[in-house]
Short mmCIF file of C-alpha atoms in Angstrom, two decimals:
data_model
loop_
_atom_site.label_atom_id
_atom_site.label_comp_id
_atom_site.label_asym_id
_atom_site.label_seq_id
_atom_site.Cartn_x
_atom_site.Cartn_y
_atom_site.Cartn_z
CA UNK A 1 0.00 0.00 0.00
CA UNK A 2 1.02 3.51 -0.88
CA UNK A 3 2.35 5.50 2.20
CA UNK A 4 -0.46 8.00 1.69
CA UNK A 5 -2.97 5.15 1.87
CA UNK A 6 -1.29 3.72 4.97
CA UNK A 7 -1.74 7.05 6.70
CA UNK A 8 -5.23 8.12 5.62
CA UNK A 9 -7.36 5.12 4.55
CA UNK A 10 -9.67 2.94 6.63
CA UNK A 11 -7.88 -0.40 6.35
CA UNK A 12 -10.87 -2.49 7.38
CA UNK A 13 -12.89 -1.13 4.41
CA UNK A 14 -10.27 -2.03 1.81
CA UNK A 15 -9.99 -3.09 -1.00
CA UNK A 16 -11.86 -0.32 -2.83
CA UNK A 17 -15.17 -1.48 -4.27
CA UNK A 18 -14.35 0.44 -7.48
CA UNK A 19 -14.02 -1.59 -10.69
CA UNK A 20 -10.53 -2.18 -12.12
CA UNK A 21 -9.26 1.02 -13.76
CA UNK A 22 -11.90 3.29 -12.19
CA UNK A 23 -10.91 6.94 -11.80
CA UNK A 24 -12.38 7.28 -8.30
CA UNK A 25 -9.30 5.71 -6.71
CA UNK A 26 -7.11 8.31 -8.40
CA UNK A 27 -9.34 11.04 -7.00
CA UNK A 28 -8.96 9.58 -3.49
CA UNK A 29 -5.20 9.70 -3.95
CA UNK A 30 -5.13 13.26 -5.34
CA UNK A 31 -7.42 14.49 -2.58
CA UNK A 32 -5.32 12.81 0.12
CA UNK A 33 -2.18 14.37 -1.35
CA UNK A 34 -3.83 17.79 -1.10
CA UNK A 35 -4.88 17.09 2.51
CA UNK A 36 -1.36 15.88 3.31
CA UNK A 37 0.23 19.00 1.82
CA UNK A 38 -2.15 21.33 3.66
CA UNK A 39 -2.16 19.32 6.90
CA UNK A 40 -5.90 19.85 7.38
CA UNK A 41 -6.90 16.31 8.35
CA UNK A 42 -7.99 17.14 11.91
CA UNK A 43 -10.53 19.68 10.69
CA UNK A 44 -11.77 17.65 7.76
CA UNK A 45 -15.45 16.67 7.61
CA UNK A 46 -16.95 15.07 4.53
CA UNK A 47 -20.41 14.34 3.28
CA UNK A 48 -21.36 12.06 0.42
CA UNK A 49 -24.55 11.12 -1.39
CA UNK A 50 -25.19 7.95 -3.34
CA UNK A 51 -23.18 6.62 -6.25
CA UNK A 52 -19.74 5.19 -6.93
CA UNK A 53 -18.14 8.59 -6.35
CA UNK A 54 -19.79 8.94 -2.95
CA UNK A 55 -17.71 5.98 -1.75
CA UNK A 56 -14.59 8.13 -2.03
CA UNK A 57 -15.43 9.80 1.27
CA UNK A 58 -16.12 6.52 3.05
CA UNK A 59 -12.56 5.21 2.60
CA UNK A 60 -10.90 8.30 4.07
CA UNK A 61 -10.23 8.09 7.79
CA UNK A 62 -11.96 11.33 8.84
CA UNK A 63 -15.48 12.39 9.83
CA UNK A 64 -17.93 11.23 7.15
CA UNK A 65 -21.66 11.66 6.77
CA UNK A 66 -23.28 9.49 4.09
CA UNK A 67 -26.76 10.68 3.31
CA UNK A 68 -29.68 10.28 0.90
CA UNK A 69 -29.31 10.47 -2.85
CA UNK A 70 -28.65 14.07 -3.91
CA UNK A 71 -28.77 15.45 -0.36
CA UNK A 72 -25.05 15.61 0.34
CA UNK A 73 -24.90 19.40 -0.04
CA UNK A 74 -27.69 20.22 2.47
CA UNK A 75 -26.01 17.88 5.00
CA UNK A 76 -22.74 19.74 4.42
CA UNK A 77 -24.47 23.08 4.92
CA UNK A 78 -25.85 21.86 8.24
CA UNK A 79 -22.42 20.68 9.28
CA UNK A 80 -20.86 24.00 8.35
CA UNK A 81 -23.58 25.96 10.16
CA UNK A 82 -23.10 24.09 13.42
CA UNK A 83 -19.29 23.87 13.26
CA UNK A 84 -17.96 26.75 11.15
CA UNK A 85 -14.34 25.87 11.94
CA UNK A 86 -14.52 22.56 10.03
CA UNK A 87 -13.24 22.16 6.48
CA UNK A 88 -16.32 20.71 4.81
CA UNK A 89 -16.01 18.70 1.61
CA UNK A 90 -18.81 17.05 -0.34
CA UNK A 91 -18.19 14.19 -2.75
CA UNK A 92 -20.93 13.70 -5.30
CA UNK A 93 -21.32 12.35 -8.79
CA UNK A 94 -22.79 13.99 -11.85
CA UNK A 95 -26.21 12.42 -11.36
CA UNK A 96 -26.17 13.02 -7.62
CA UNK A 97 -25.21 16.69 -7.89
CA UNK A 98 -26.64 17.91 -11.20
CA UNK A 99 -29.88 15.91 -11.45
CA UNK A 100 -31.23 14.78 -8.11
CA UNK A 101 -29.42 17.36 -6.00
CA UNK A 102 -29.40 20.08 -8.66
CA UNK A 103 -31.52 22.49 -6.64
CA UNK A 104 -29.26 22.17 -3.60
CA UNK A 105 -26.20 22.97 -5.69
CA UNK A 106 -27.82 26.17 -6.98
CA UNK A 107 -28.74 27.47 -3.55
CA UNK A 108 -25.49 26.51 -1.82
CA UNK A 109 -23.60 28.31 -4.60
CA UNK A 110 -25.96 31.31 -4.41
CA UNK A 111 -25.36 31.71 -0.67
CA UNK A 112 -21.61 31.27 -1.11
CA UNK A 113 -21.27 28.85 1.80
CA UNK A 114 -17.66 28.04 2.69
CA UNK A 115 -17.43 24.46 1.46
CA UNK A 116 -15.92 22.40 -1.34
CA UNK A 117 -18.04 20.34 -3.71
CA UNK A 118 -16.19 17.68 -5.68
CA UNK A 119 -18.27 16.41 -8.60
CA UNK A 120 -16.99 13.25 -10.22
CA UNK A 121 -18.29 13.28 -13.78
CA UNK A 122 -18.33 9.97 -15.62
CA UNK A 123 -21.08 11.10 -18.02
CA UNK A 124 -23.80 8.66 -16.90
CA UNK A 125 -25.32 6.84 -13.91
CA UNK A 126 -22.70 4.15 -13.50
CA UNK A 127 -23.62 2.39 -10.26
CA UNK A 128 -27.16 1.57 -11.39
CA UNK A 129 -26.06 0.15 -14.72
CA UNK A 130 -25.44 2.95 -17.22
CA UNK A 131 -28.57 5.11 -17.52
CA UNK A 132 -28.64 8.55 -19.12
CA UNK A 133 -27.61 11.46 -16.83
CA UNK A 134 -27.76 15.24 -17.30
CA UNK A 135 -24.10 15.21 -18.34
CA UNK A 136 -24.49 12.61 -21.12
CA UNK A 137 -23.67 13.90 -24.58
CA UNK A 138 -26.26 14.15 -27.37
CA UNK A 139 -26.45 10.98 -29.44
CA UNK A 140 -24.95 8.69 -26.78
CA UNK A 141 -26.46 5.22 -26.54
CA UNK A 142 -27.09 4.18 -22.94
CA UNK A 143 -29.35 1.67 -21.20
CA UNK A 144 -32.27 4.12 -21.19
CA UNK A 145 -31.52 5.75 -24.56
CA UNK A 146 -30.93 2.78 -26.89
CA UNK A 147 -31.60 4.94 -29.99
CA UNK A 148 -29.29 7.78 -28.90
CA UNK A 149 -29.70 10.56 -26.34
CA UNK A 150 -31.70 13.56 -27.58
CA UNK A 151 -31.27 15.77 -24.48
CA UNK A 152 -28.67 18.50 -24.38
CA UNK A 153 -26.09 17.98 -21.59
CA UNK A 154 -25.69 20.31 -18.62
CA UNK A 155 -22.31 21.93 -17.96
CA UNK A 156 -21.83 21.75 -14.18
CA UNK A 157 -19.08 24.39 -14.11
CA UNK A 158 -21.19 26.94 -15.97
CA UNK A 159 -24.21 26.23 -13.76
CA UNK A 160 -22.15 26.68 -10.58
CA UNK A 161 -20.52 29.88 -11.87
CA UNK A 162 -23.89 31.33 -12.92
CA UNK A 163 -25.42 30.44 -9.54
CA UNK A 164 -22.67 32.35 -7.72
CA UNK A 165 -19.89 29.89 -6.83
CA UNK A 166 -16.65 31.74 -6.11
CA UNK A 167 -14.20 29.03 -7.24
CA UNK A 168 -14.84 26.85 -10.26
CA UNK A 169 -12.34 24.33 -11.64
CA UNK A 170 -12.51 21.33 -13.89
CA UNK A 171 -9.73 18.76 -14.27
CA UNK A 172 -9.58 15.12 -15.15
CA UNK A 173 -8.06 12.02 -13.59
CA UNK A 174 -5.48 12.10 -16.40
CA UNK A 175 -4.13 15.36 -14.90
CA UNK A 176 -3.30 14.39 -11.28
CA UNK A 177 -0.85 17.25 -10.58
CA UNK A 178 -3.33 19.91 -11.68
CA UNK A 179 -6.07 18.12 -9.79
CA UNK A 180 -4.04 18.20 -6.56
CA UNK A 181 -3.44 21.93 -7.07
CA UNK A 182 -7.16 22.50 -7.69
CA UNK A 183 -8.05 20.59 -4.50
CA UNK A 184 -5.56 22.66 -2.51
CA UNK A 185 -7.02 25.88 -3.92
CA UNK A 186 -10.54 24.73 -3.14
CA UNK A 187 -9.74 23.62 0.43
CA UNK A 188 -8.07 26.93 1.29
CA UNK A 189 -10.64 29.08 -0.53
CA UNK A 190 -13.10 31.06 1.60
CA UNK A 191 -16.43 30.50 -0.12
CA UNK A 192 -18.20 27.97 -2.33
CA UNK A 193 -15.66 25.95 -4.32
CA UNK A 194 -16.85 23.71 -7.14
CA UNK A 195 -14.35 21.20 -8.52
CA UNK A 196 -15.51 18.96 -11.34
CA UNK A 197 -13.36 15.93 -12.10
CA UNK A 198 -13.77 14.15 -15.42
CA UNK A 199 -13.26 10.50 -14.56
CA UNK A 200 -13.03 7.30 -16.56
CA UNK A 201 -15.55 4.53 -16.00
CA UNK A 202 -14.42 1.62 -18.16
CA UNK A 203 -17.35 -0.59 -17.21
CA UNK A 204 -20.30 1.70 -18.02
CA UNK A 205 -19.08 4.83 -19.87
CA UNK A 206 -16.47 2.78 -21.71
CA UNK A 207 -18.83 0.07 -22.86
CA UNK A 208 -21.89 2.19 -23.68
CA UNK A 209 -20.51 5.57 -24.74
CA UNK A 210 -17.00 4.97 -26.01
CA UNK A 211 -17.11 1.43 -27.31
CA UNK A 212 -14.43 -0.26 -25.20
CA UNK A 213 -14.26 -1.48 -21.63
CA UNK A 214 -10.48 -1.32 -21.45
CA UNK A 215 -9.09 1.00 -18.72
CA UNK A 216 -6.23 2.03 -21.01
CA UNK A 217 -8.60 3.01 -23.84
CA UNK A 218 -10.78 5.06 -21.47
CA UNK A 219 -7.76 6.78 -19.95
CA UNK A 220 -6.45 7.69 -23.41
CA UNK A 221 -9.92 8.98 -24.36
CA UNK A 222 -9.75 11.40 -21.41
CA UNK A 223 -6.27 12.51 -22.46
CA UNK A 224 -7.38 13.10 -26.06
CA UNK A 225 -10.71 14.74 -25.34
CA UNK A 226 -9.93 16.97 -22.36
CA UNK A 227 -8.04 20.13 -23.27
CA UNK A 228 -6.60 22.52 -20.69
CA UNK A 229 -7.53 26.15 -21.46
CA UNK A 230 -6.40 29.50 -20.10
CA UNK A 231 -9.28 31.89 -20.89
CA UNK A 232 -12.94 31.92 -21.88
CA UNK A 233 -12.43 32.47 -25.62
CA UNK A 234 -10.24 29.36 -25.75
CA UNK A 235 -12.90 27.56 -23.75
CA UNK A 236 -15.58 28.27 -26.36
CA UNK A 237 -13.22 27.18 -29.12
CA UNK A 238 -12.57 23.84 -27.41
CA UNK A 239 -16.29 23.32 -26.79
CA UNK A 240 -17.03 24.03 -30.47
CA UNK A 241 -14.68 21.18 -31.40
CA UNK A 242 -16.75 18.84 -29.22
CA UNK A 243 -14.01 18.45 -26.61
CA UNK A 244 -14.07 19.11 -22.87
CA UNK A 245 -12.29 22.26 -21.63
CA UNK A 246 -10.31 21.89 -18.40
CA UNK A 247 -8.91 24.64 -16.22
CA UNK A 248 -9.30 26.90 -13.22
CA UNK A 249 -12.17 28.92 -14.62
CA UNK A 250 -13.07 31.26 -11.80
CA UNK A 251 -11.75 32.44 -8.44
CA UNK A 252 -13.21 35.56 -6.81
CA UNK A 253 -13.75 36.81 -3.26
CA UNK A 254 -17.31 37.45 -2.10
CA UNK A 255 -18.97 37.74 1.35
CA UNK A 256 -19.39 34.30 2.88
CA UNK A 257 -22.80 33.20 4.19
CA UNK A 258 -21.90 31.98 7.69
CA UNK A 259 -19.84 35.09 8.39
CA UNK A 260 -22.68 37.29 7.23
CA UNK A 261 -25.05 35.44 9.57
CA UNK A 262 -22.62 35.87 12.47
CA UNK A 263 -22.30 39.58 11.71
CA UNK A 264 -26.08 39.96 11.60
CA UNK A 265 -26.38 38.21 14.98
CA UNK A 266 -23.85 40.57 16.53
CA UNK A 267 -25.61 43.57 15.05
CA UNK A 268 -28.95 42.46 16.44
CA UNK A 269 -27.45 41.73 19.88
CA UNK A 270 -25.84 45.16 20.01
CA UNK A 271 -29.06 46.84 19.00
CA UNK A 272 -31.00 44.89 21.64
CA UNK A 273 -28.44 45.72 24.34
CA UNK A 274 -28.91 49.39 23.55
CA UNK A 275 -32.65 48.87 23.78
CA UNK A 276 -33.23 50.42 20.39
CA UNK A 277 -34.78 49.23 17.17
CA UNK A 278 -33.09 46.46 15.16
CA UNK B 1 20.26 10.16 -12.35
CA UNK B 2 17.71 8.86 -9.87
CA UNK B 3 16.81 5.21 -9.90
CA UNK B 4 14.38 2.94 -8.08
CA UNK B 5 15.57 0.52 -5.45
CA UNK B 6 12.38 -1.50 -5.65
CA UNK B 7 8.74 -1.22 -6.72
CA UNK B 8 6.21 -2.66 -4.30
CA UNK B 9 2.84 -3.81 -5.61
CA UNK B 10 0.45 -4.74 -2.83
CA UNK B 11 -1.06 -8.06 -3.83
CA UNK B 12 -3.94 -7.61 -1.40
CA UNK B 13 -5.42 -4.70 -3.35
CA UNK B 14 -4.18 -4.81 -6.97
CA UNK B 15 -6.97 -5.21 -9.57
CA UNK B 16 -4.68 -5.65 -12.55
CA UNK B 17 -5.94 -2.66 -14.56
CA UNK B 18 -2.40 -2.20 -15.96
CA UNK B 19 -2.68 1.59 -15.96
CA UNK B 20 0.81 1.64 -14.41
CA UNK B 21 2.19 -0.02 -17.51
CA UNK B 22 0.20 2.36 -19.73
CA UNK B 23 1.39 5.61 -18.12
CA UNK B 24 5.03 4.50 -17.70
CA UNK B 25 7.29 6.33 -20.15
CA UNK B 26 10.27 4.04 -19.54
CA UNK B 27 8.73 0.62 -20.20
CA UNK B 28 9.30 -0.66 -16.66
CA UNK B 29 6.23 -2.88 -16.32
CA UNK B 30 4.92 -5.96 -18.06
CA UNK B 31 1.94 -8.21 -17.49
CA UNK B 32 2.96 -10.78 -14.87
CA UNK B 33 1.66 -14.28 -14.26
CA UNK B 34 1.11 -13.90 -10.52
CA UNK B 35 -2.47 -13.37 -9.35
CA UNK B 36 -3.45 -10.89 -6.65
CA UNK B 37 -5.64 -11.72 -3.66
CA UNK B 38 -8.62 -10.44 -5.72
CA UNK B 39 -7.70 -12.93 -8.48
CA UNK B 40 -6.46 -10.48 -11.12
CA UNK B 41 -3.23 -10.89 -13.08
CA UNK B 42 -0.79 -8.40 -11.59
CA UNK B 43 1.79 -6.22 -13.37
CA UNK B 44 5.47 -7.03 -12.83
CA UNK B 45 8.24 -4.40 -12.68
CA UNK B 46 10.39 -6.38 -15.11
CA UNK B 47 12.81 -3.63 -16.16
CA UNK B 48 13.30 -1.76 -12.90
CA UNK B 49 16.70 -0.46 -14.06
CA UNK B 50 14.80 1.84 -16.51
CA UNK B 51 12.85 3.50 -13.67
CA UNK B 52 13.48 7.24 -13.14
CA UNK B 53 11.16 7.54 -10.06
CA UNK B 54 8.90 10.05 -11.85
CA UNK B 55 5.97 8.83 -9.74
CA UNK B 56 3.49 8.67 -12.63
CA UNK B 57 2.55 5.04 -11.97
CA UNK B 58 2.17 5.75 -8.26
CA UNK B 59 -0.12 8.75 -8.78
CA UNK B 60 -2.19 6.94 -11.43
CA UNK B 61 -2.75 3.72 -9.47
CA UNK B 62 -6.53 3.59 -8.81
CA UNK B 63 -6.11 1.16 -5.92
CA UNK B 64 -3.21 2.97 -4.25
CA UNK B 65 -1.33 -0.31 -4.08
CA UNK B 66 1.86 0.80 -5.80
CA UNK B 67 4.94 2.26 -4.09
CA UNK B 68 8.16 3.24 -5.83
CA UNK B 69 11.08 3.27 -3.39
CA UNK B 70 13.85 5.52 -4.66
CA UNK B 71 17.48 4.50 -4.42
CA UNK B 72 19.32 6.23 -1.59
CA UNK B 73 22.95 7.39 -1.75
CA UNK B 74 23.51 6.11 -5.23
CA UNK B 75 26.60 8.23 -5.66
CA UNK B 76 28.20 6.67 -2.59
CA UNK B 77 27.57 3.20 -3.91
CA UNK B 78 29.46 4.06 -7.08
#
């Protein structure tokens, strides 16, 4: 076992339940490297929904809350509200975050709550057998769209940015160094950080969408189809070619929700102590 | 130049995806004949002398079962 794994994983839960060649294990490793570099393990609290990607949190030896499908973000908000000093991280998948928990993502981003949401995007519902998800491309044949998908996919990064997230990044499992850097940025960022990770799923995405269940083929597909960009014009260009743009798209400072609430409480207390109007 | 003393592959957790062989730029790995505890054919670091300890295989291992141990004090040995 890797020294990082020796230090941070729950040994009694191993081996990982992920299929051979799954990208989720790489995300565990990149995330642990970021935690190791920042030394924030003591404060770490994670929530996870349902799906393969939600298992990432379970293997890490820290405080974990595993909740209903799509409800990982509300649980994280509750955690952050009661213990503002914790570093709260949510692990969700594309179906968990963008479809079932889509509304929660919008409102957590809108309020700019100090938390990190890691969305593992494998382009379909993998755990349940390869059904169409909001991130599936047009024309893809899946279990539930045998004649090709006719729905337009949803871009999680654009949704989060439009809703008011203050840090938005997208990297893939084929770019571990950049992914570690993005995790470090997100964990130290004050505000809502949204990190999307394009991940390979040889068993479902590979077989249904790409035509091969080989881990190597799926990994190479990610390398060929994910292009790192520097600015928005480049991003549109890459999207027009039908490829997936990667990069650190947005990082701004905005007032954080929990701090605003605390400030409001103090203001009200002061006003009450003076006996005046609020 | 840096070299690897040994490459440890944990046979309890390896699932034989062979991504280590795929990402390696120096052709260190090959498909072995030994099976892991999960009954997958494991990779074998057959040409360890080629290893430059870049850490690509380690960071790409989905089961975190791979450790590259770098050679210490190589100059002294020479």
